[in-house]
């Protein structure tokens, strides 16, 4: 029986990442029928013991980064994992590595044992492997790469799911990425910018496979009747908006003022507007409801809806965006969910993945940078989007089928296995 470990899975409160995990599990099952799969993710295994029937082991990263414990304990946990880093770096026989692992706490010991006994390790796709010029980013990149590094030390095949990479402003970050990804069996990148960045830091071009964000392969059903739940008439036009906390105080204020101006403009054109929390994660307070609450405070209108709960999952989210007539999306997986339902989108870019993927689809004109969007210009952009919505939908019907087929390509899993 083939044993597969999926690493670097995040929280299901990030509905885009949950969709990526759902697609990956389906692809593994189709590529490797009967495979025994485990997830080493960021969800607490006691609270979330499984995802779609696959057991969750917890992970080094979750164990060392848990925010619900005192800071001193977090520091001690990180220190307790130094032997894991040493195991990855040392050239010890496999038997000695496994013997040393018995000294670890239970959760990291589970992940290490799973990595040592796997036939294939797959790092979930997304946009998480990047850094800033500080020690915290160095540490984050180390813990993201650590399971891949260990798997390679144990002689296990390693594949990375389609993701965005960089920037890596510090030399240590570039050395770690080059050292670990350079020994993988396949590195999938979801836009050209990431491929260029990895080539620049020394990864050989033949190792890098140009791929497509797995969310384009996410096909699911939801029984939730969103129009009834939102009290929106069947014939009403709906605009959906996703926002996030990203900039410094002054920049964030400008961005939110611009969004408010765009929402106000759409309400004036007769749209029902829904503020959607695409991400509701406790980790580092990454919860879109905080921004949505601020936006709604200055927009008292009968046709404004604020989706305040976090009970809907990634399947419900995709069905939600399919009800829209247009989407203003800062969270890029909200844009992908909408595009796959042929809904015109204006994408607000906070990382290079947005421009890269929209350029792939011939939609670069419908991207605006989060630091550049302004209350004086957003209404005009939305008017243009409304005026071109039929052409936009026709374009999506032409370009999406072949693009989505690339997201369903299983060759990298089959080749590695």
Short mmCIF file of N, CA and C in Angstrom, two decimals, residues 47-177:
data_model
loop_
_atom_site.label_atom_id
_atom_site.label_comp_id
_atom_site.label_asym_id
_atom_site.label_seq_id
_atom_site.Cartn_x
_atom_site.Cartn_y
_atom_site.Cartn_z
N UNK A 47 -8.97 18.83 18.07
CA UNK A 47 -10.21 19.51 17.66
C UNK A 47 -10.66 19.08 16.28
N UNK A 48 -9.71 18.92 15.36
CA UNK A 48 -10.02 18.54 13.98
C UNK A 48 -9.25 17.26 13.65
N UNK A 49 -9.73 16.11 14.06
CA UNK A 49 -8.97 14.86 13.85
C UNK A 49 -8.90 14.40 12.40
N UNK A 50 -9.75 14.96 11.55
CA UNK A 50 -9.72 14.54 10.15
C UNK A 50 -10.22 15.65 9.23
N UNK A 51 -9.92 15.51 7.93
CA UNK A 51 -10.44 16.39 6.89
C UNK A 51 -10.88 15.50 5.75
N UNK A 52 -12.19 15.52 5.49
CA UNK A 52 -12.77 14.69 4.43
C UNK A 52 -12.32 13.23 4.55
N UNK A 53 -12.33 12.74 5.80
CA UNK A 53 -12.04 11.34 6.05
C UNK A 53 -10.57 11.00 6.17
N UNK A 54 -9.68 11.98 6.02
CA UNK A 54 -8.24 11.72 6.10
C UNK A 54 -7.74 12.20 7.46
N UNK A 55 -7.01 11.36 8.20
CA UNK A 55 -6.58 11.74 9.55
C UNK A 55 -5.59 12.90 9.55
N UNK A 56 -5.73 13.77 10.55
CA UNK A 56 -4.84 14.90 10.74
C UNK A 56 -3.90 14.58 11.90
N UNK A 57 -2.61 14.63 11.63
CA UNK A 57 -1.60 14.27 12.63
C UNK A 57 -1.14 15.46 13.47
N UNK A 58 -1.47 16.68 13.06
CA UNK A 58 -0.79 17.83 13.62
C UNK A 58 0.55 18.00 12.91
N UNK A 59 1.39 18.92 13.39
CA UNK A 59 2.64 19.17 12.68
C UNK A 59 3.64 19.90 13.56
N UNK A 60 4.90 19.89 13.12
CA UNK A 60 5.93 20.68 13.80
C UNK A 60 5.50 22.14 13.88
N UNK A 61 5.03 22.65 12.75
CA UNK A 61 4.71 24.08 12.66
C UNK A 61 3.56 24.45 13.57
N UNK A 62 2.53 23.61 13.59
CA UNK A 62 1.39 23.90 14.47
C UNK A 62 1.81 23.83 15.93
N UNK A 63 2.55 22.79 16.26
CA UNK A 63 2.97 22.59 17.64
C UNK A 63 3.81 23.76 18.15
N UNK A 64 4.70 24.25 17.30
CA UNK A 64 5.60 25.33 17.74
C UNK A 64 4.97 26.71 17.64
N UNK A 65 3.88 26.83 16.87
CA UNK A 65 3.29 28.15 16.66
C UNK A 65 1.94 28.36 17.31
N UNK A 66 1.51 27.41 18.15
CA UNK A 66 0.19 27.52 18.76
C UNK A 66 0.09 28.80 19.59
N UNK A 67 -0.95 29.59 19.32
CA UNK A 67 -1.07 30.91 19.95
C UNK A 67 -1.90 30.88 21.23
N UNK A 68 -2.56 29.76 21.51
CA UNK A 68 -3.42 29.68 22.70
C UNK A 68 -2.66 29.31 23.96
N UNK A 69 -1.35 29.24 23.86
CA UNK A 69 -0.55 28.91 25.04
C UNK A 69 0.34 30.11 25.36
N UNK A 70 0.82 30.23 26.61
CA UNK A 70 1.68 31.37 26.97
C UNK A 70 2.93 31.45 26.10
N UNK A 71 3.43 32.67 25.95
CA UNK A 71 4.58 32.92 25.07
C UNK A 71 5.79 32.09 25.47
N UNK A 72 6.05 31.97 26.77
CA UNK A 72 7.20 31.21 27.22
C UNK A 72 7.10 29.76 26.77
N UNK A 73 5.90 29.18 26.84
CA UNK A 73 5.72 27.80 26.38
C UNK A 73 5.95 27.69 24.88
N UNK A 74 5.53 28.70 24.12
CA UNK A 74 5.76 28.67 22.68
C UNK A 74 7.26 28.66 22.39
N UNK A 75 7.99 29.49 23.12
CA UNK A 75 9.44 29.54 22.93
C UNK A 75 10.07 28.18 23.27
N UNK A 76 9.63 27.60 24.38
CA UNK A 76 10.16 26.29 24.78
C UNK A 76 9.84 25.22 23.76
N UNK A 77 8.65 25.31 23.16
CA UNK A 77 8.29 24.33 22.12
C UNK A 77 9.20 24.47 20.91
N UNK A 78 9.46 25.70 20.51
CA UNK A 78 10.36 25.90 19.38
C UNK A 78 11.75 25.32 19.70
N UNK A 79 12.21 25.58 20.91
CA UNK A 79 13.52 25.04 21.30
C UNK A 79 13.51 23.52 21.32
N UNK A 80 12.37 22.93 21.70
CA UNK A 80 12.28 21.47 21.75
C UNK A 80 12.37 20.84 20.37
N UNK A 81 12.15 21.65 19.32
CA UNK A 81 12.21 21.12 17.96
C UNK A 81 13.57 21.31 17.31
N UNK A 82 14.50 21.92 18.04
CA UNK A 82 15.84 22.05 17.48
C UNK A 82 16.45 20.69 17.12
N UNK A 83 16.20 19.63 17.92
CA UNK A 83 16.71 18.31 17.50
C UNK A 83 16.15 17.85 16.15
N UNK A 84 14.92 18.27 15.80
CA UNK A 84 14.35 17.90 14.50
C UNK A 84 15.16 18.55 13.39
N UNK A 85 15.50 19.83 13.58
CA UNK A 85 16.33 20.51 12.59
C UNK A 85 17.69 19.82 12.49
N UNK A 86 18.24 19.43 13.64
CA UNK A 86 19.52 18.73 13.64
C UNK A 86 19.42 17.40 12.90
N UNK A 87 18.29 16.70 13.08
CA UNK A 87 18.09 15.43 12.37
C UNK A 87 18.06 15.64 10.87
N UNK A 88 17.44 16.75 10.44
CA UNK A 88 17.38 17.04 9.01
C UNK A 88 18.75 17.37 8.45
N UNK A 89 19.54 18.09 9.25
CA UNK A 89 20.85 18.54 8.77
C UNK A 89 21.91 17.45 8.86
N UNK A 90 21.79 16.57 9.86
CA UNK A 90 22.85 15.58 10.11
C UNK A 90 22.79 14.43 9.12
N UNK A 91 23.93 13.87 8.86
CA UNK A 91 23.99 12.69 7.97
C UNK A 91 24.06 11.43 8.84
N UNK A 92 22.92 11.15 9.47
CA UNK A 92 22.85 9.98 10.35
C UNK A 92 22.14 8.84 9.63
N UNK A 93 22.45 7.60 10.00
CA UNK A 93 21.69 6.47 9.46
C UNK A 93 20.21 6.59 9.84
N UNK A 94 19.38 6.05 9.01
CA UNK A 94 17.93 6.12 9.22
C UNK A 94 17.55 5.58 10.61
N UNK A 95 18.17 4.48 11.01
CA UNK A 95 17.82 3.86 12.28
C UNK A 95 18.08 4.82 13.45
N UNK A 96 19.19 5.55 13.39
CA UNK A 96 19.53 6.48 14.47
C UNK A 96 18.57 7.67 14.47
N UNK A 97 18.16 8.12 13.28
CA UNK A 97 17.20 9.21 13.23
C UNK A 97 15.89 8.82 13.91
N UNK A 98 15.41 7.62 13.60
CA UNK A 98 14.15 7.17 14.19
C UNK A 98 14.29 6.96 15.70
N UNK A 99 15.43 6.49 16.13
CA UNK A 99 15.66 6.31 17.57
C UNK A 99 15.65 7.65 18.29
N UNK A 100 16.29 8.64 17.68
CA UNK A 100 16.33 9.97 18.29
C UNK A 100 14.95 10.59 18.33
N UNK A 101 14.09 10.26 17.37
CA UNK A 101 12.75 10.83 17.31
C UNK A 101 11.90 10.45 18.51
N UNK A 102 12.24 9.37 19.19
CA UNK A 102 11.46 8.95 20.35
C UNK A 102 11.54 9.96 21.49
N UNK A 103 12.53 10.84 21.44
CA UNK A 103 12.69 11.84 22.49
C UNK A 103 11.80 13.06 22.27
N UNK A 104 11.16 13.13 21.12
CA UNK A 104 10.34 14.30 20.80
C UNK A 104 8.97 14.23 21.48
N UNK A 105 8.30 15.40 21.65
CA UNK A 105 6.90 15.38 22.11
C UNK A 105 6.01 14.64 21.11
N UNK A 106 4.81 14.25 21.55
CA UNK A 106 3.97 13.32 20.77
C UNK A 106 3.62 13.85 19.39
N UNK A 107 3.19 15.12 19.29
CA UNK A 107 2.72 15.62 17.99
C UNK A 107 3.83 15.69 16.95
N UNK A 108 4.97 16.33 17.24
CA UNK A 108 6.04 16.31 16.23
C UNK A 108 6.58 14.90 15.98
N UNK A 109 6.52 14.02 16.99
CA UNK A 109 6.98 12.64 16.78
C UNK A 109 6.08 11.94 15.76
N UNK A 110 4.77 12.21 15.82
CA UNK A 110 3.84 11.60 14.84
C UNK A 110 4.18 12.04 13.42
N UNK A 111 4.42 13.35 13.25
CA UNK A 111 4.73 13.82 11.89
C UNK A 111 6.04 13.22 11.40
N UNK A 112 7.05 13.21 12.25
CA UNK A 112 8.34 12.68 11.83
C UNK A 112 8.24 11.21 11.45
N UNK A 113 7.51 10.42 12.25
CA UNK A 113 7.36 8.99 11.93
C UNK A 113 6.61 8.81 10.61
N UNK A 114 5.58 9.65 10.38
CA UNK A 114 4.83 9.56 9.13
C UNK A 114 5.73 9.88 7.93
N UNK A 115 6.58 10.89 8.08
CA UNK A 115 7.49 11.25 7.00
C UNK A 115 8.49 10.13 6.73
N UNK A 116 8.98 9.53 7.80
CA UNK A 116 10.00 8.48 7.65
C UNK A 116 9.46 7.23 6.98
N UNK A 117 8.18 6.96 7.15
CA UNK A 117 7.59 5.72 6.62
C UNK A 117 6.76 5.94 5.37
N UNK A 118 6.76 7.16 4.84
CA UNK A 118 5.97 7.48 3.64
C UNK A 118 6.67 7.01 2.38
N UNK A 119 5.87 6.86 1.33
CA UNK A 119 6.42 6.64 -0.01
C UNK A 119 6.45 7.94 -0.80
N UNK A 120 5.58 8.87 -0.43
CA UNK A 120 5.47 10.14 -1.14
C UNK A 120 5.02 11.21 -0.16
N UNK A 121 5.66 12.38 -0.21
CA UNK A 121 5.26 13.54 0.58
C UNK A 121 4.90 14.65 -0.39
N UNK A 122 3.72 15.23 -0.19
CA UNK A 122 3.25 16.31 -1.07
C UNK A 122 3.00 17.55 -0.22
N UNK A 123 3.66 18.64 -0.57
CA UNK A 123 3.41 19.91 0.10
C UNK A 123 2.24 20.60 -0.59
N UNK A 124 1.22 20.93 0.19
CA UNK A 124 0.01 21.52 -0.36
C UNK A 124 0.33 22.81 -1.12
N UNK A 125 -0.39 23.05 -2.21
CA UNK A 125 -0.22 24.28 -2.97
C UNK A 125 -0.72 25.49 -2.19
N UNK A 126 -0.50 26.66 -2.76
CA UNK A 126 -0.94 27.89 -2.12
C UNK A 126 0.02 29.02 -2.37
N UNK A 127 0.15 29.92 -1.39
CA UNK A 127 1.02 31.07 -1.56
C UNK A 127 1.74 31.41 -0.29
N UNK A 128 2.17 30.39 0.45
CA UNK A 128 2.69 30.62 1.80
C UNK A 128 4.21 30.68 1.89
N UNK A 129 4.94 30.22 0.88
CA UNK A 129 6.39 30.15 0.98
C UNK A 129 7.00 31.45 0.47
N UNK A 130 7.04 32.43 1.35
CA UNK A 130 7.63 33.72 1.03
C UNK A 130 8.14 34.33 2.33
N UNK A 131 8.90 35.39 2.22
CA UNK A 131 9.49 35.95 3.43
C UNK A 131 9.58 37.45 3.42
N UNK A 132 9.81 37.98 4.61
CA UNK A 132 10.16 39.38 4.80
C UNK A 132 11.54 39.44 5.41
N UNK A 133 12.09 40.63 5.51
CA UNK A 133 13.47 40.78 5.97
C UNK A 133 13.53 40.79 7.49
N UNK A 134 13.14 39.66 8.11
CA UNK A 134 13.21 39.57 9.57
C UNK A 134 13.39 38.11 9.99
N UNK A 135 13.78 37.93 11.25
CA UNK A 135 14.05 36.59 11.77
C UNK A 135 12.80 35.73 11.81
N UNK A 136 11.64 36.33 12.10
CA UNK A 136 10.38 35.57 12.14
C UNK A 136 10.12 34.89 10.80
N UNK A 137 10.40 35.59 9.70
CA UNK A 137 10.23 34.99 8.38
C UNK A 137 11.24 33.87 8.14
N UNK A 138 12.46 34.06 8.61
CA UNK A 138 13.46 32.99 8.49
C UNK A 138 12.94 31.71 9.15
N UNK A 139 12.41 31.90 10.37
CA UNK A 139 11.93 30.75 11.14
C UNK A 139 10.72 30.10 10.48
N UNK A 140 9.83 30.94 9.95
CA UNK A 140 8.63 30.40 9.29
C UNK A 140 9.01 29.57 8.07
N UNK A 141 9.94 30.07 7.27
CA UNK A 141 10.37 29.32 6.09
C UNK A 141 11.05 28.01 6.49
N UNK A 142 11.84 28.05 7.56
CA UNK A 142 12.47 26.83 8.04
C UNK A 142 11.43 25.78 8.40
N UNK A 143 10.39 26.16 9.14
CA UNK A 143 9.39 25.19 9.57
C UNK A 143 8.51 24.72 8.41
N UNK A 144 8.31 25.56 7.39
CA UNK A 144 7.57 25.13 6.20
C UNK A 144 8.36 24.11 5.39
N UNK A 145 9.67 24.30 5.33
CA UNK A 145 10.52 23.41 4.54
C UNK A 145 10.96 22.17 5.31
N UNK A 146 10.87 22.22 6.64
CA UNK A 146 11.41 21.14 7.47
C UNK A 146 10.83 19.76 7.12
N UNK A 147 9.51 19.60 6.95
CA UNK A 147 9.03 18.25 6.61
C UNK A 147 9.54 17.75 5.26
N UNK A 148 9.73 18.66 4.31
CA UNK A 148 10.27 18.24 3.01
C UNK A 148 11.74 17.84 3.15
N UNK A 149 12.47 18.60 3.93
CA UNK A 149 13.88 18.32 4.17
C UNK A 149 14.05 16.95 4.84
N UNK A 150 13.22 16.69 5.85
CA UNK A 150 13.29 15.40 6.54
C UNK A 150 12.92 14.25 5.60
N UNK A 151 11.86 14.45 4.82
CA UNK A 151 11.45 13.39 3.89
C UNK A 151 12.58 13.06 2.93
N UNK A 152 13.24 14.10 2.42
CA UNK A 152 14.36 13.86 1.50
C UNK A 152 15.49 13.11 2.20
N UNK A 153 15.73 13.42 3.47
CA UNK A 153 16.76 12.71 4.24
C UNK A 153 16.41 11.24 4.41
N UNK A 154 15.11 10.94 4.51
CA UNK A 154 14.67 9.55 4.66
C UNK A 154 14.55 8.84 3.30
N UNK A 155 14.89 9.52 2.23
CA UNK A 155 14.83 8.91 0.91
C UNK A 155 13.43 8.83 0.33
N UNK A 156 12.53 9.68 0.81
CA UNK A 156 11.13 9.68 0.35
C UNK A 156 10.98 10.68 -0.79
N UNK A 157 10.18 10.34 -1.76
CA UNK A 157 9.93 11.25 -2.88
C UNK A 157 9.11 12.44 -2.41
N UNK A 158 9.41 13.62 -2.97
CA UNK A 158 8.78 14.87 -2.53
C UNK A 158 8.28 15.64 -3.75
N UNK A 159 7.03 16.10 -3.66
CA UNK A 159 6.41 16.93 -4.69
C UNK A 159 5.78 18.14 -4.01
N UNK A 160 5.90 19.31 -4.61
CA UNK A 160 5.18 20.46 -4.08
C UNK A 160 3.98 20.75 -4.99
N UNK A 161 2.83 20.98 -4.38
CA UNK A 161 1.65 21.35 -5.14
C UNK A 161 1.83 22.71 -5.78
N UNK A 162 0.98 23.06 -6.75
CA UNK A 162 1.13 24.34 -7.45
C UNK A 162 1.05 25.51 -6.47
N UNK A 163 2.10 26.31 -6.41
CA UNK A 163 2.07 27.44 -5.50
C UNK A 163 2.89 28.60 -6.02
N UNK A 164 2.75 29.72 -5.31
CA UNK A 164 3.53 30.92 -5.58
C UNK A 164 4.72 30.94 -4.63
N UNK A 165 5.83 31.49 -5.10
CA UNK A 165 7.05 31.53 -4.30
C UNK A 165 7.62 32.94 -4.26
N UNK A 166 8.16 33.27 -3.10
CA UNK A 166 8.86 34.52 -2.93
C UNK A 166 7.94 35.69 -2.61
N UNK A 167 8.58 36.81 -2.27
CA UNK A 167 10.02 37.07 -2.34
C UNK A 167 10.78 36.45 -1.17
N UNK A 168 12.11 36.35 -1.35
CA UNK A 168 13.00 35.86 -0.31
C UNK A 168 14.11 36.89 -0.12
N UNK A 169 13.89 37.91 0.70
CA UNK A 169 14.83 39.04 0.77
C UNK A 169 16.14 38.73 1.50
N UNK A 170 16.18 37.65 2.29
CA UNK A 170 17.38 37.38 3.09
C UNK A 170 18.12 36.15 2.54
N UNK A 171 19.43 36.20 2.68
CA UNK A 171 20.26 35.13 2.13
C UNK A 171 19.90 33.78 2.74
N UNK A 172 19.67 33.72 4.05
CA UNK A 172 19.34 32.46 4.69
C UNK A 172 18.08 31.85 4.07
N UNK A 173 17.09 32.69 3.79
CA UNK A 173 15.86 32.20 3.18
C UNK A 173 16.15 31.59 1.81
N UNK A 174 16.96 32.27 1.02
CA UNK A 174 17.27 31.77 -0.32
C UNK A 174 18.06 30.46 -0.24
N UNK A 175 18.98 30.38 0.72
CA UNK A 175 19.77 29.15 0.87
C UNK A 175 18.87 27.98 1.26
N UNK A 176 17.96 28.19 2.21
CA UNK A 176 17.05 27.13 2.64
C UNK A 176 16.16 26.65 1.49
N UNK A 177 15.58 27.59 0.77
CA UNK A 177 14.68 27.23 -0.34
C UNK A 177 15.45 26.47 -1.42
#
